[in-house]
Short mmCIF file of C-alpha atoms and ligand atoms in Angstrom, two decimals:
data_model
loop_
_atom_site.label_atom_id
_atom_site.label_comp_id
_atom_site.label_asym_id
_atom_site.label_seq_id
_atom_site.Cartn_x
_atom_site.Cartn_y
_atom_site.Cartn_z
CA UNK Y 1 53.87 43.75 90.64
CA UNK Y 2 52.04 40.44 90.40
CA UNK Y 3 53.46 37.69 93.17
CA UNK Y 4 54.81 35.80 90.44
CA UNK Y 5 56.67 38.59 88.94
CA UNK Y 6 58.03 39.35 92.43
CA UNK Y 7 59.51 36.00 92.54
CA UNK Y 8 60.90 35.92 89.23
CA UNK Y 9 62.83 39.41 90.32
CA UNK Y 10 64.19 37.63 93.02
CA UNK Y 11 65.36 34.45 91.15
CA UNK Y 12 67.26 36.79 88.66
CA UNK Y 13 68.48 38.70 91.71
CA UNK Y 14 70.09 35.56 93.11
CA UNK Y 15 71.14 34.01 89.82
CA UNK Y 16 72.88 37.48 89.43
CA UNK Y 17 74.42 36.66 92.86
CA UNK Y 18 75.85 33.55 91.35
CA UNK Y 19 77.51 35.45 88.01
CA UNK Y 20 74.25 36.07 86.20
CA UNK Y 21 73.39 33.60 83.72
CA UNK Y 22 70.08 31.59 81.73
CA UNK Y 23 67.45 29.79 83.52
CA UNK Y 24 65.09 27.19 81.64
CA UNK Y 25 62.35 26.12 83.42
CA UNK Y 26 59.71 23.99 81.50
CA UNK Y 27 56.17 23.09 82.81
CA UNK Y 28 54.95 19.56 83.25
CA UNK Y 29 54.38 17.21 79.99
CA UNK Y 30 50.58 15.93 79.52
CA UNK Y 31 50.58 11.99 80.29
CA UNK Y 32 48.30 9.77 78.73
CA UNK Y 33 46.29 7.36 81.33
CA UNK Y 34 44.92 4.95 78.61
CA UNK Y 35 44.00 5.02 75.05
CA UNK Y 36 42.50 8.32 74.14
CA UNK Y 37 42.29 9.63 77.76
CA UNK Y 38 44.41 11.86 79.72
CA UNK Y 39 45.43 12.09 83.20
CA UNK Y 40 43.85 15.35 84.48
CA UNK Y 41 46.76 17.93 83.78
CA UNK Y 42 49.16 19.41 86.81
CA UNK Y 43 51.39 21.96 85.89
CA UNK Y 44 54.96 21.82 87.49
CA UNK Y 45 54.90 23.52 90.26
CA UNK Y 46 58.29 25.39 89.92
CA UNK Y 47 57.53 26.63 86.60
CA UNK Y 48 53.97 28.29 88.29
CA UNK Y 49 55.32 29.73 91.27
CA UNK Y 50 57.18 31.62 88.50
CA UNK Y 51 54.73 32.27 86.22
CA UNK Y 52 51.26 31.83 87.23
CA UNK Y 53 50.39 30.26 83.75
CA UNK Y 54 48.44 26.71 83.65
CA UNK Y 55 48.74 25.61 80.24
CA UNK Y 56 50.84 23.08 79.10
CA UNK Y 57 53.70 23.02 76.56
CA UNK Y 58 55.24 26.21 78.00
CA UNK Y 59 58.77 27.05 78.70
CA UNK Y 60 59.84 30.18 81.06
CA UNK Y 61 63.19 31.64 80.72
CA UNK Y 62 64.94 34.04 82.49
CA UNK Y 63 67.90 35.72 81.83
CA UNK Y 64 70.40 37.36 84.31
CA UNK Y 65 72.28 39.24 81.54
CA UNK Y 66 73.28 42.83 80.53
CA UNK Y 67 69.49 43.16 81.80
CA UNK Y 68 67.16 41.44 83.22
CA UNK Y 69 64.65 39.63 80.96
CA UNK Y 70 61.24 37.05 81.25
CA UNK Y 71 60.31 35.53 78.39
CA UNK Y 72 57.84 32.96 78.26
CA UNK Y 73 57.46 30.07 74.96
CA UNK Y 74 53.94 28.71 74.81
CA UNK Y 75 51.47 27.26 72.46
CA UNK Y 76 50.11 29.39 69.79
CA UNK Y 77 46.60 30.42 69.35
CA UNK Y 78 45.08 27.30 67.14
CA UNK Y 79 41.22 27.92 66.20
CA UNK Y 80 41.16 24.40 65.24
CA UNK Y 81 42.64 23.22 68.63
CA UNK Y 82 40.27 25.76 70.44
CA UNK Y 83 37.26 24.14 69.60
CA UNK Y 84 38.09 20.84 70.84
CA UNK Y 85 40.16 21.79 73.73
CA UNK Y 86 39.49 25.21 75.22
CA UNK Y 87 40.97 28.97 75.12
CA UNK Y 88 44.70 29.28 74.83
CA UNK Y 89 46.33 32.28 75.58
CA UNK Y 90 48.78 32.32 72.59
CA UNK Y 91 52.24 34.27 73.21
CA UNK Y 92 50.86 37.75 72.58
CA UNK Y 93 48.00 37.65 75.07
CA UNK Y 94 50.02 35.47 77.64
CA UNK Y 95 53.13 38.59 77.61
CA UNK Y 96 49.96 40.78 78.16
CA UNK Y 97 48.39 38.96 80.55
CA UNK Y 98 51.13 37.56 83.09
CA UNK Y 99 53.99 40.05 82.62
CA UNK Y 100 56.42 38.58 80.50
CA UNK Y 101 58.87 40.89 78.46
CA UNK Y 102 58.84 38.61 75.20
CA UNK Y 103 56.52 35.50 74.38
CA UNK Y 104 57.24 32.89 71.42
CA UNK Y 105 55.26 30.34 70.28
CA UNK Y 106 56.72 27.28 71.73
CA UNK Y 107 57.76 25.47 68.27
CA UNK Y 108 60.08 28.11 67.96
CA UNK Y 109 62.12 27.31 71.16
CA UNK Y 110 64.75 25.26 69.15
CA UNK Y 111 65.99 27.81 66.89
CA UNK Y 112 65.44 30.63 70.04
CA UNK Y 113 67.09 29.09 72.62
CA UNK Y 114 70.41 28.61 71.27
CA UNK Y 115 70.46 32.66 70.91
CA UNK Y 116 69.77 32.90 74.23
CA UNK Y 117 72.33 30.97 75.48
CA UNK Y 118 75.44 32.42 73.51
CA UNK Y 119 77.85 34.14 74.85
CA UNK Y 120 76.10 33.23 78.57
CA UNK Y 121 78.51 31.72 81.18
CA UNK Y 122 75.70 29.48 82.85
CA UNK Y 123 72.94 27.40 83.03
CA UNK Y 124 70.37 27.21 85.60
CA UNK Y 125 68.05 24.03 85.13
CA UNK Y 126 66.53 21.03 87.01
CA UNK Y 127 69.47 18.96 86.40
CA UNK Y 128 69.07 15.43 85.81
CA UNK Y 129 64.94 15.89 86.29
CA UNK Y 130 63.57 15.11 82.67
CA UNK Y 131 64.96 13.11 80.19
CA UNK Y 132 63.48 15.42 77.71
CA UNK Y 133 65.10 18.39 78.74
CA UNK Y 134 68.41 16.99 79.39
CA UNK Y 135 68.42 16.08 75.67
CA UNK Y 136 67.35 19.12 74.36
CA UNK Y 137 69.82 21.29 76.81
CA UNK Y 138 72.44 19.42 74.77
CA UNK Y 139 71.18 19.87 71.31
CA UNK Y 140 70.65 23.45 72.53
CA UNK Y 141 74.34 23.78 73.61
CA UNK Y 142 76.08 21.62 70.56
CA UNK Y 143 73.88 24.54 68.65
CA UNK Y 144 75.87 27.26 70.40
CA UNK Y 145 79.34 25.30 70.11
CA UNK Y 146 79.15 25.45 66.77
CA UNK Y 147 79.42 28.87 66.42
CA UNK Y 148 82.49 28.68 68.12
CA UNK Y 149 84.73 29.38 65.12
CA UNK Y 150 82.65 32.70 64.91
CA UNK Y 151 83.77 34.02 68.65
CA UNK Y 152 80.77 32.93 70.44
CA UNK Y 153 81.20 31.09 73.68
CA UNK Y 154 78.96 28.73 75.14
CA UNK Y 155 78.00 28.34 78.78
CA UNK Y 156 80.51 26.37 80.73
CA UNK Y 157 78.77 25.69 84.44
CA UNK Y 158 75.16 24.54 85.17
CA UNK Y 159 73.69 25.17 88.50
CA UNK Y 160 70.64 23.46 89.58
CA UNK Y 161 68.12 26.32 89.65
CA UNK Y 162 65.97 23.77 92.34
CA UNK Y 163 68.15 24.72 95.26
CA UNK Y 164 67.25 28.66 94.79
CA UNK Y 165 63.98 27.87 94.26
CA UNK Y 166 63.62 25.38 96.89
CA UNK Y 167 64.78 28.17 99.75
CA UNK Y 168 62.29 30.44 98.08
CA UNK Y 169 59.47 28.04 97.90
CA UNK Y 170 60.05 27.23 101.47
CA UNK Y 171 59.22 30.62 102.71
CA UNK Y 172 55.55 31.10 102.17
CA UNK Y 173 54.43 34.47 100.76
CA UNK Y 174 51.34 36.22 101.53
CA UNK Y 175 49.75 35.23 98.01
CA UNK Y 176 50.84 31.82 98.94
CA UNK Y 177 49.60 32.01 102.74
CA UNK Y 178 46.41 33.29 101.57
CA UNK Y 179 45.75 30.49 99.43
CA UNK Y 180 46.86 28.06 101.95
CA UNK Y 181 44.48 29.20 104.25
CA UNK Y 182 41.38 28.63 101.73
CA UNK Y 183 42.78 25.27 101.30
CA UNK Y 184 43.17 23.94 104.72
CA UNK Y 185 39.29 25.50 105.33
CA UNK Y 186 37.85 23.83 102.33
CA UNK Y 187 39.53 20.38 103.74
CA UNK Y 188 38.46 21.24 107.36
CA UNK Y 189 34.85 21.02 105.84
CA UNK Y 190 35.19 18.40 104.12
CA UNK Y 191 36.50 16.16 107.30
CA UNK Y 192 33.86 17.53 108.82
CA UNK Y 193 31.43 16.59 106.23
CA UNK Y 194 32.64 12.97 106.45
CA UNK Y 195 32.11 12.99 110.17
CA UNK Y 196 28.59 14.10 109.82
CA UNK Y 197 27.66 11.31 107.25
CA UNK Y 198 29.44 8.43 109.24
CA UNK Y 199 27.10 5.82 110.08
CA UNK Y 200 27.56 1.98 110.56
CA UNK Y 201 26.89 0.11 106.89
CA UNK Y 202 28.38 2.64 104.78
CA UNK Y 203 31.51 1.92 102.73
CA UNK Y 204 34.39 3.85 102.89
CA UNK Y 205 33.98 5.18 99.32
CA UNK Y 206 30.73 6.80 100.35
CA UNK Y 207 32.78 9.19 102.70
CA UNK Y 208 35.33 9.24 100.10
CA UNK Y 209 32.56 10.63 98.15
CA UNK Y 210 31.71 13.26 100.31
CA UNK Y 211 35.14 14.52 100.63
CA UNK Y 212 35.47 14.87 97.13
CA UNK Y 213 32.20 16.71 96.79
CA UNK Y 214 32.90 19.19 99.03
CA UNK Y 215 36.72 19.95 97.64
CA UNK Y 216 35.46 20.57 94.51
CA UNK Y 217 31.80 22.23 94.91
CA UNK Y 218 34.18 25.24 97.10
CA UNK Y 219 36.19 25.18 94.31
CA UNK Y 220 39.11 23.40 94.57
CA UNK Y 221 40.41 21.75 91.39
CA UNK Y 222 41.58 18.23 92.88
CA UNK Y 223 42.24 16.25 95.87
CA UNK Y 224 45.97 17.00 96.57
CA UNK Y 225 46.90 13.30 96.86
CA UNK Y 226 44.67 9.86 97.33
CA UNK Y 227 42.35 10.01 99.93
CA UNK Y 228 43.20 7.30 102.48
CA UNK Y 229 39.89 6.50 104.17
CA UNK Y 230 40.53 3.52 106.40
CA UNK Y 231 38.30 2.10 108.69
CA UNK Y 232 39.19 -1.22 111.30
CA UNK Y 233 42.35 -2.70 110.79
CA UNK Y 234 42.63 -0.86 107.58
CA UNK Y 235 43.74 2.26 109.51
CA UNK Y 236 47.01 0.46 110.35
CA UNK Y 237 47.69 -0.19 106.75
CA UNK Y 238 49.43 3.63 106.06
CA UNK Y 239 48.83 4.25 102.39
CA UNK Y 240 45.81 2.18 102.47
CA UNK Y 241 43.38 4.38 99.91
CA UNK Y 242 39.86 4.49 100.11
CA UNK Y 243 38.18 1.26 99.29
CA UNK Y 244 35.07 -0.90 99.62
CA UNK Y 245 35.55 -2.10 103.77
CA UNK Y 246 32.27 -1.79 105.55
CA UNK Y 247 31.93 0.88 107.97
CA UNK Y 248 31.09 -1.18 111.23
CA UNK Y 249 29.80 0.05 114.44
CA UNK Y 250 32.53 -0.08 117.32
CA UNK Y 251 34.99 0.68 114.83
CA UNK Y 252 37.17 4.15 114.21
CA UNK Y 253 37.88 5.57 110.54
CA UNK Y 254 41.06 7.24 109.62
CA UNK Y 255 40.74 9.53 107.21
CA UNK Y 256 43.89 11.19 105.23
CA UNK Y 257 42.49 13.60 102.91
CA UNK Y 258 43.30 17.24 101.63
CA UNK Y 259 42.50 19.06 98.67
CA UNK Y 260 44.54 21.20 96.44
CA UNK Y 261 43.30 24.59 95.78
CA UNK Y 262 45.09 26.93 92.83
CA UNK Y 263 48.00 24.93 93.16
CA UNK Y 264 48.26 24.60 97.22
CA UNK Y 265 48.15 21.60 99.05
CA UNK Y 266 46.75 21.06 102.18
CA UNK Y 267 46.82 17.74 103.96
CA UNK Y 268 44.39 16.94 107.30
CA UNK Y 269 44.02 13.38 109.03
CA UNK Y 270 41.68 13.30 111.35
CA UNK Y 271 40.11 10.05 113.04
CA UNK Y 272 36.74 9.17 114.48
CA UNK Y 273 34.24 6.31 115.79
CA UNK Y 274 31.80 5.17 112.80
CA UNK Y 275 28.93 5.40 115.37
CA UNK Y 276 30.15 8.75 116.50
CA UNK Y 277 30.95 7.49 120.46
CA UNK Y 278 34.44 6.39 121.43
CA UNK Y 279 34.85 3.73 123.40
CA UNK Y 280 37.38 3.40 126.21
CA UNK Y 281 40.43 1.83 124.85
CA UNK Y 282 39.67 4.29 121.88
CA UNK Y 283 39.47 6.81 124.30
CA UNK Y 284 42.96 5.95 125.72
CA UNK Y 285 44.66 5.73 122.71
CA UNK Y 286 43.22 8.69 121.19
CA UNK Y 287 43.72 11.21 123.75
CA UNK Y 288 47.76 9.93 123.61
CA UNK Y 289 47.96 10.99 120.37
CA UNK Y 290 46.36 14.35 120.65
CA UNK Y 291 48.79 15.01 123.62
CA UNK Y 292 51.94 14.06 121.88
CA UNK Y 293 50.59 16.54 118.77
CA UNK Y 294 49.87 19.36 121.48
CA UNK Y 295 53.42 18.67 122.52
CA UNK Y 296 54.95 18.68 118.58
CA UNK Y 297 52.60 22.20 118.18
CA UNK Y 298 54.11 23.75 121.57
CA UNK Y 299 57.49 23.64 119.76
CA UNK Y 300 56.81 24.51 116.22
CA UNK Y 301 58.15 28.17 116.77
CA UNK Y 302 60.84 30.42 115.07
CA UNK Y 303 64.35 28.97 116.48
CA UNK Y 304 63.41 25.77 116.79
CA UNK Y 305 64.60 22.55 114.93
CA UNK Y 306 62.21 20.99 111.98
CA UNK Y 307 62.68 17.59 114.41
CA UNK Y 308 61.68 18.86 117.50
CA UNK Y 309 58.41 18.52 117.25
CA UNK Y 310 58.71 14.84 116.30
CA UNK Y 311 61.18 14.59 119.46
CA UNK Y 312 58.51 15.60 121.69
CA UNK Y 313 55.99 13.70 120.39
CA UNK Y 314 57.65 10.93 120.30
CA UNK Y 315 58.48 11.35 123.87
CA UNK Y 316 54.52 11.78 124.92
CA UNK Y 317 53.74 8.31 122.54
CA UNK Y 318 56.47 6.16 123.90
CA UNK Y 319 55.58 7.39 127.35
CA UNK Y 320 52.14 6.13 126.67
CA UNK Y 321 52.83 3.11 125.04
CA UNK Y 322 54.43 1.76 128.63
CA UNK Y 323 51.84 3.62 130.56
CA UNK Y 324 48.67 1.97 128.63
CA UNK Y 325 50.85 -1.74 128.24
CA UNK Y 326 51.34 -1.72 124.28
CA UNK Y 327 55.16 -2.09 125.53
CA UNK Y 328 55.58 -4.00 128.62
CA UNK Y 329 58.23 -2.41 130.54
CA UNK Y 330 60.09 -5.40 131.91
CA UNK Y 331 60.85 -6.11 128.11
CA UNK Y 332 61.69 -2.66 126.93
CA UNK Y 333 62.96 -0.76 130.11
CA UNK Y 334 62.49 2.73 130.38
CA UNK Y 335 61.16 5.47 128.18
CA UNK Y 336 65.14 6.18 127.62
CA UNK Y 337 65.38 2.64 126.25
CA UNK Y 338 62.57 2.97 124.28
CA UNK Y 339 63.39 5.93 122.40
CA UNK Y 340 67.24 4.78 122.11
CA UNK Y 341 66.67 1.50 121.31
CA UNK Y 342 63.61 1.97 118.81
CA UNK Y 343 60.94 0.01 120.32
CA UNK Y 344 58.19 2.39 119.91
CA UNK Y 345 58.68 1.80 115.99
CA UNK Y 346 56.40 -1.05 116.29
CA UNK Y 347 53.20 1.10 116.90
CA UNK Y 348 54.51 4.92 115.80
CA UNK Y 349 56.65 4.02 112.37
CA UNK Y 350 56.79 7.35 110.33
CA UNK Y 351 57.79 11.00 111.18
CA UNK Y 352 56.17 13.56 112.66
CA UNK Y 353 55.75 16.00 109.47
CA UNK Y 354 57.14 17.35 106.25
CA UNK Y 355 56.65 21.13 104.45
CA UNK Y 356 53.62 21.63 102.75
CA UNK Y 357 53.44 23.90 99.68
CA UNK Y 358 52.66 23.65 96.04
CA UNK Y 359 53.52 19.96 96.64
CA UNK Y 360 52.27 18.09 99.23
CA UNK Y 361 55.73 16.62 100.36
CA UNK Y 362 56.53 19.79 99.71
CA UNK Y 363 60.45 20.76 98.64
CA UNK Y 364 63.01 22.71 101.01
CA UNK Y 365 66.09 21.13 102.77
CA UNK Y 366 65.48 19.53 105.86
CA UNK Y 367 68.89 20.66 106.98
CA UNK Y 368 70.44 24.01 107.36
CA UNK Y 369 72.78 25.31 105.06
CA UNK Y 370 76.18 24.99 106.65
CA UNK Y 371 79.65 25.61 105.00
CA UNK Y 372 80.66 22.51 102.99
CA UNK Y 373 82.25 19.65 105.46
CA UNK Y 374 80.18 20.62 108.37
CA UNK Y 375 77.46 18.85 110.16
CA UNK Y 376 74.42 19.99 109.04
CA UNK Y 377 71.95 20.66 111.68
CA UNK Y 378 67.86 20.01 111.29
CA UNK Y 379 66.80 23.10 109.92
CA UNK Y 380 65.74 26.12 111.94
CA UNK Y 381 62.14 26.87 111.84
CA UNK Y 382 61.20 30.63 110.36
CA UNK Y 383 58.04 32.31 109.84
CA UNK Y 384 56.53 31.57 106.88
CA UNK Y 385 57.48 28.16 106.68
CA UNK Y 386 54.49 25.61 106.56
CA UNK Y 387 54.42 22.06 107.66
CA UNK Y 388 52.49 19.53 108.95
CA UNK Y 389 52.12 17.79 112.13
CA UNK Y 390 51.03 14.39 112.70
CA UNK Y 391 51.60 12.23 115.16
CA UNK Y 392 50.19 8.53 115.29
CA UNK Y 393 49.56 5.06 116.63
CA UNK Y 394 48.74 2.30 114.72
CA UNK Y 395 48.29 -1.49 116.84
CA UNK Y 396 48.79 -4.77 114.50
CA UNK Y 397 47.60 -7.60 116.49
CA UNK Y 398 50.84 -9.43 118.10
CA UNK Y 399 51.29 -11.49 121.18
CA UNK Y 400 51.88 -9.12 124.33
CA UNK Y 401 49.96 -6.48 123.16
CA UNK Y 402 46.96 -5.79 124.96
CA UNK Y 403 43.97 -7.27 123.14
CA UNK Y 404 41.47 -4.61 123.91
CA UNK Y 405 43.73 -2.04 121.59
CA UNK Y 406 44.19 -4.88 118.45
CA UNK Y 407 43.70 -3.04 114.83
CA UNK Y 408 43.19 0.67 116.46
CA UNK Y 409 44.59 3.03 113.95
CA UNK Y 410 44.73 6.45 114.96
CA UNK Y 411 46.33 9.66 113.19
CA UNK Y 412 46.06 13.47 114.13
CA UNK Y 413 47.35 15.70 111.10
CA UNK Y 414 47.36 19.66 110.92
CA UNK Y 415 49.33 22.16 108.91
CA UNK Y 416 51.15 24.79 111.09
CA UNK Y 417 52.53 28.01 109.52
CA UNK Y 418 55.31 29.26 111.65
CA UNK Y 419 54.75 32.95 112.75
CA UNK Y 420 56.97 35.40 114.53
CA UNK Y 421 55.85 33.90 117.66
CA UNK Y 422 54.79 30.80 117.26
CA UNK Y 423 52.83 28.75 114.91
CA UNK Y 424 48.95 28.74 113.22
CA UNK Y 425 46.77 25.98 112.74
CA UNK Y 426 45.68 26.94 109.65
CA UNK Y 427 43.39 23.58 109.53
CA UNK Y 428 41.60 24.55 113.09
CA UNK Y 429 38.44 24.16 111.48
CA UNK Y 430 38.51 20.34 111.63
CA UNK Y 431 36.94 18.92 114.69
CA UNK Y 432 39.66 17.31 117.00
CA UNK Y 433 39.52 16.99 120.53
CA UNK Y 434 36.84 14.16 121.85
CA UNK Y 435 34.23 16.61 122.43
CA UNK Y 436 34.18 18.31 119.06
CA UNK Y 437 34.34 15.23 117.11
CA UNK Y 438 31.03 13.77 119.37
CA UNK Y 439 29.29 16.86 119.29
CA UNK Y 440 29.87 17.25 115.44
CA UNK Y 441 28.64 13.58 115.03
CA UNK Y 442 25.69 13.70 117.37
CA UNK Y 443 24.49 17.07 115.60
N1 LIG S 501 48.90 12.49 102.96
C1 LIG S 501 50.03 12.84 102.99
C2 LIG S 501 50.96 12.86 104.40
O1 LIG S 501 50.28 12.71 105.16
O2 LIG S 501 51.95 12.95 104.13
MN1 MN S 502 51.11 14.76 106.16
MN1 MN S 503 48.45 13.52 105.28
#
């Protein structure tokens, strides 16, 4: 069975546990950018997870009824449109190729859906996620309700299908892990390429171009998010994008960039000296962030909590802030005080990681599921989860902060797969230690 059909079978089993019903999962709409130019099309992640189908204007319907059924609605073949826009499967070929029980033209959905929703207890869909879907469902429901006097009942319950799907998507299967490993490899090569290219006088966009070249030439379809290439003080702007600032001798460059491959994201940050050699103060803060990341990696293992990595990294970073004089002990007190009072936030203002998958900030609850009313603990890590580990330190000029550290911004970000005994760093091919980075940049 193909991995998508396997996932559909699992969703249907979960729907059945909740009394059965009909699930409706549309793909994403096409979006215009300006005039006749549209944004590059990206399908909906939930839809793709269950179909492997990448065309726009498609909807998956799953029926957990007397028998299980998976039905695709998609665009019909259209010779005229295919001359302009390229191949489309059409229902017959899509059914065959992707293993659906039936497939119909998307134009028939308004007549077919009310039939499929007749005498069904529950609807499963992404509640309130799209005005278009909400409006369609209202119309389909009204059409079923109109047949009440003919003895036809309509669904009386709506369940947010994302609750089922998010839990499934949080644990990656073998098919997904293989793609994520390849995406991580491509992005690792891209970071190494940017390091090798760097020299004073180039601009941030030159390094962005190197990243994009590597992504695309290795088969990635898109960057998974807007690439950050930030040199000098720009590295202290968390959501800076690659701009046109000049790379200057003696400055660092922070690159946060990852490719999307076959719908799966990678997410890597590396920070390196423009000229290939870390200065003393840069080295001191870089080692600190590296040690914080190592502490987080050490507690990324099954049975640990999602937040254990953040807590471990924070402890190392906060101690380092005291040791380097970024924070003045006389003003802020002990390590415990710095953590309790949040003084570290002056230099470290984000969390240490997030789930990673088809979406760069992937779906999945960050809290364990517990009976209603009980306090939810942070999620327990399990094999198959993938998360980023990305501590950093950002020093904006301020009174009392040693000048030698001003405008240094450092983040080190890797993608970790939780295994049976610990974690695998999928992005291990991106040079990371000072020795590795300086060696790559010397070569
Ligand atoms: N690149 C997005 C993030 O690191 O969360
Ligand atoms: Mn990230
Ligand atoms: Mn990132």
